[in-house]
Amino acid sequence: LGADVVEMEVSALYNVASFRNIDLVALFLIGDSIADGVWKPFFNSSLIQIRMVDIATVLLNCLLSIEHG
């Protein structure tokens, strides 16, 4: 066994959302890796920058499509 992703902050938000009985969604963009035992930061790579714009575009389109009733 092993971990594909280690994330701690959003798990707290999921617990609060569950307690408050509200929906929550999280999107993750992997910005670094230690898969081979060596830390490799990708924060400044052009692909990460492109994917951040892609995620922001998807989120904005989702928010714009929500019907307010």
Tab-separated table of N, CA and C in Angstrom:
chain	number	residue	atom	x	y	z
A	1	LEU	N	0.827	-1.187	0.000
A	1	LEU	CA	0.000	0.000	0.000
A	1	LEU	C	0.866	1.242	0.000
A	2	GLY	N	0.242	2.356	-0.248
A	2	GLY	CA	0.956	3.616	-0.246
A	2	GLY	C	-0.017	4.747	-0.493
A	3	ALA	N	0.494	5.922	-0.556
A	3	ALA	CA	-0.343	7.093	-0.790
A	3	ALA	C	-0.032	7.669	-2.157
A	4	ASP	N	-1.082	7.942	-2.919
A	4	ASP	CA	-0.888	8.629	-4.193
A	4	ASP	C	-0.771	10.124	-3.972
A	5	VAL	N	-1.521	10.621	-3.000
A	5	VAL	CA	-1.545	12.049	-2.711
A	5	VAL	C	-1.643	12.226	-1.202
A	6	VAL	N	-0.898	13.172	-0.678
A	6	VAL	CA	-1.013	13.522	0.728
A	6	VAL	C	-1.589	14.932	0.783
A	7	GLU	N	-2.722	15.056	1.435
A	7	GLU	CA	-3.418	16.336	1.532
A	7	GLU	C	-4.050	16.408	2.903
A	8	MET	N	-3.880	17.516	3.582
A	8	MET	CA	-4.395	17.606	4.947
A	8	MET	C	-5.428	18.713	5.126
A	9	GLU	N	-5.300	19.802	4.420
A	9	GLU	CA	-6.156	20.954	4.685
A	9	GLU	C	-7.607	20.721	4.283
A	10	VAL	N	-7.840	20.147	3.127
A	10	VAL	CA	-9.212	19.977	2.653
A	10	VAL	C	-9.957	18.921	3.472
A	11	SER	N	-9.233	17.992	4.057
A	11	SER	CA	-9.899	16.993	4.886
A	11	SER	C	-10.638	17.650	6.050
A	12	ALA	N	-10.082	18.711	6.590
A	12	ALA	CA	-10.762	19.458	7.655
A	12	ALA	C	-12.031	20.113	7.115
A	13	LEU	N	-11.970	20.659	5.903
A	13	LEU	CA	-13.161	21.266	5.300
A	13	LEU	C	-14.249	20.238	5.054
A	14	TYR	N	-13.860	19.035	4.613
A	14	TYR	CA	-14.850	17.969	4.413
A	14	TYR	C	-15.524	17.584	5.729
A	15	ASN	N	-14.773	17.569	6.809
A	15	ASN	CA	-15.364	17.262	8.114
A	15	ASN	C	-16.363	18.333	8.536
A	16	VAL	N	-16.019	19.586	8.337
A	16	VAL	CA	-16.938	20.673	8.674
A	16	VAL	C	-18.183	20.611	7.797
A	17	ALA	N	-17.992	20.364	6.499
A	17	ALA	CA	-19.133	20.270	5.587
A	17	ALA	C	-20.049	19.121	5.989
A	18	SER	N	-19.462	18.004	6.360
A	18	SER	CA	-20.265	16.863	6.802
A	18	SER	C	-21.037	17.203	8.074
A	19	PHE	N	-20.376	17.839	9.015
A	19	PHE	CA	-21.015	18.233	10.264
A	19	PHE	C	-22.162	19.207	10.020
A	20	ARG	N	-21.950	20.142	9.101
A	20	ARG	CA	-22.965	21.159	8.782
A	20	ARG	C	-23.977	20.681	7.745
A	21	ASN	N	-23.764	19.460	7.241
A	21	ASN	CA	-24.639	18.862	6.236
A	21	ASN	C	-24.742	19.738	4.974
A	22	ILE	N	-23.578	20.160	4.480
A	22	ILE	CA	-23.524	20.945	3.251
A	22	ILE	C	-22.589	20.248	2.255
A	23	ASP	N	-22.811	20.523	0.978
A	23	ASP	CA	-21.980	19.939	-0.076
A	23	ASP	C	-20.654	20.669	-0.172
A	24	LEU	N	-19.631	19.930	-0.532
A	24	LEU	CA	-18.307	20.512	-0.730
A	24	LEU	C	-17.611	19.731	-1.828
A	25	VAL	N	-16.931	20.446	-2.686
A	25	VAL	CA	-16.114	19.806	-3.712
A	25	VAL	C	-14.720	20.430	-3.667
A	26	ALA	N	-13.726	19.624	-3.967
A	26	ALA	CA	-12.349	20.122	-3.989
A	26	ALA	C	-11.680	19.632	-5.271
A	27	LEU	N	-10.912	20.494	-5.867
A	27	LEU	CA	-10.096	20.136	-7.018
A	27	LEU	C	-8.642	20.244	-6.605
A	28	PHE	N	-7.856	19.299	-7.040
A	28	PHE	CA	-6.451	19.281	-6.667
A	28	PHE	C	-5.581	19.403	-7.904
A	29	LEU	N	-4.572	20.214	-7.806
A	29	LEU	CA	-3.555	20.337	-8.838
A	29	LEU	C	-2.231	20.006	-8.168
A	30	ILE	N	-1.605	18.960	-8.618
A	30	ILE	CA	-0.368	18.511	-7.990
A	30	ILE	C	0.765	19.427	-8.442
A	31	GLY	N	1.403	20.071	-7.501
A	31	GLY	CA	2.442	21.038	-7.811
A	31	GLY	C	3.839	20.586	-7.452
A	32	ASP	N	3.945	19.419	-6.838
A	32	ASP	CA	5.259	18.878	-6.537
A	32	ASP	C	5.133	17.367	-6.380
A	33	SER	N	6.264	16.699	-6.345
A	33	SER	CA	6.261	15.244	-6.240
A	33	SER	C	7.455	14.783	-5.431
A	34	ILE	N	7.259	13.713	-4.705
A	34	ILE	CA	8.355	13.038	-4.011
A	34	ILE	C	8.243	11.537	-4.281
A	35	ALA	N	7.622	11.205	-5.430
A	35	ALA	CA	7.309	9.821	-5.780
A	35	ALA	C	8.554	8.934	-5.828
A	36	ASP	N	9.658	9.444	-6.301
A	36	ASP	CA	10.867	8.622	-6.404
A	36	ASP	C	11.849	8.884	-5.254
A	37	GLY	N	11.350	9.516	-4.193
A	37	GLY	CA	12.187	9.786	-3.030
A	37	GLY	C	12.936	11.099	-3.089
A	38	VAL	N	12.793	11.814	-4.200
A	38	VAL	CA	13.450	13.115	-4.364
A	38	VAL	C	12.375	14.156	-4.615
A	39	TRP	N	12.398	15.234	-3.846
A	39	TRP	CA	11.384	16.280	-4.006
A	39	TRP	C	11.599	17.004	-5.316
A	40	LYS	N	10.524	17.080	-6.109
A	40	LYS	CA	10.559	17.789	-7.391
A	40	LYS	C	9.440	18.818	-7.399
A	41	PRO	N	9.777	20.083	-7.197
A	41	PRO	CA	8.741	21.121	-7.254
A	41	PRO	C	8.435	21.487	-8.708
A	42	PHE	N	7.140	21.617	-8.994
A	42	PHE	CA	6.709	21.993	-10.335
A	42	PHE	C	5.904	23.293	-10.310
A	43	PHE	N	5.938	24.006	-9.212
A	43	PHE	CA	5.089	25.173	-9.009
A	43	PHE	C	5.235	26.225	-10.111
A	44	ASN	N	6.432	26.387	-10.622
A	44	ASN	CA	6.683	27.430	-11.611
A	44	ASN	C	6.677	26.922	-13.052
A	45	SER	N	6.311	25.668	-13.253
A	45	SER	CA	6.331	25.137	-14.615
A	45	SER	C	5.183	25.725	-15.432
A	46	SER	N	5.402	25.839	-16.717
A	46	SER	CA	4.367	26.407	-17.588
A	46	SER	C	3.126	25.517	-17.621
A	47	LEU	N	3.294	24.196	-17.528
A	47	LEU	CA	2.136	23.297	-17.540
A	47	LEU	C	1.251	23.523	-16.312
A	48	ILE	N	1.856	23.724	-15.165
A	48	ILE	CA	1.078	24.012	-13.949
A	48	ILE	C	0.306	25.311	-14.120
A	49	GLN	N	0.950	26.321	-14.673
A	49	GLN	CA	0.277	27.610	-14.892
A	49	GLN	C	-0.916	27.435	-15.842
A	50	ILE	N	-0.732	26.667	-16.898
A	50	ILE	CA	-1.825	26.405	-17.856
A	50	ILE	C	-2.965	25.670	-17.169
A	51	ARG	N	-2.636	24.662	-16.376
A	51	ARG	CA	-3.676	23.877	-15.699
A	51	ARG	C	-4.429	24.721	-14.662
A	52	MET	N	-3.767	25.664	-14.017
A	52	MET	CA	-4.459	26.552	-13.078
A	52	MET	C	-5.494	27.392	-13.808
A	53	VAL	N	-5.149	27.872	-14.985
A	53	VAL	CA	-6.107	28.634	-15.787
A	53	VAL	C	-7.254	27.728	-16.227
A	54	ASP	N	-6.939	26.490	-16.616
A	54	ASP	CA	-7.979	25.530	-17.001
A	54	ASP	C	-8.958	25.287	-15.848
A	55	ILE	N	-8.429	25.079	-14.656
A	55	ILE	CA	-9.274	24.834	-13.484
A	55	ILE	C	-10.127	26.052	-13.175
A	56	ALA	N	-9.535	27.230	-13.225
A	56	ALA	CA	-10.290	28.456	-12.957
A	56	ALA	C	-11.418	28.627	-13.973
A	57	THR	N	-11.148	28.288	-15.225
A	57	THR	CA	-12.172	28.400	-16.274
A	57	THR	C	-13.326	27.436	-16.015
A	58	VAL	N	-13.013	26.203	-15.660
A	58	VAL	CA	-14.053	25.212	-15.353
A	58	VAL	C	-14.878	25.665	-14.162
A	59	LEU	N	-14.216	26.131	-13.108
A	59	LEU	CA	-14.944	26.588	-11.917
A	59	LEU	C	-15.847	27.774	-12.235
A	60	LEU	N	-15.341	28.713	-12.993
A	60	LEU	CA	-16.144	29.873	-13.358
A	60	LEU	C	-17.360	29.452	-14.183
A	61	ASN	N	-17.165	28.564	-15.142
A	61	ASN	CA	-18.290	28.081	-15.944
A	61	ASN	C	-19.313	27.345	-15.090
A	62	CYS	N	-18.854	26.580	-14.120
A	62	CYS	CA	-19.775	25.887	-13.211
A	62	CYS	C	-20.574	26.889	-12.384
A	63	LEU	N	-19.889	27.866	-11.840
A	63	LEU	CA	-20.576	28.871	-11.031
A	63	LEU	C	-21.589	29.661	-11.854
A	64	LEU	N	-21.239	29.985	-13.082
A	64	LEU	CA	-22.143	30.744	-13.947
A	64	LEU	C	-23.362	29.932	-14.370
A	65	SER	N	-23.233	28.600	-14.342
A	65	SER	CA	-24.341	27.754	-14.780
A	65	SER	C	-25.311	27.408	-13.651
A	66	ILE	N	-24.957	27.741	-12.418
A	66	ILE	CA	-25.833	27.437	-11.280
A	66	ILE	C	-27.069	28.321	-11.328
A	67	GLU	N	-28.208	27.678	-11.218
A	67	GLU	CA	-29.455	28.444	-11.185
A	67	GLU	C	-29.739	28.850	-9.752
A	68	HIS	N	-30.034	30.092	-9.577
A	68	HIS	CA	-30.397	30.592	-8.245
A	68	HIS	C	-31.916	30.614	-8.152
A	69	GLY	N	-32.472	29.856	-7.216
A	69	GLY	CA	-33.919	29.781	-7.122
A	69	GLY	C	-34.381	30.297	-5.850
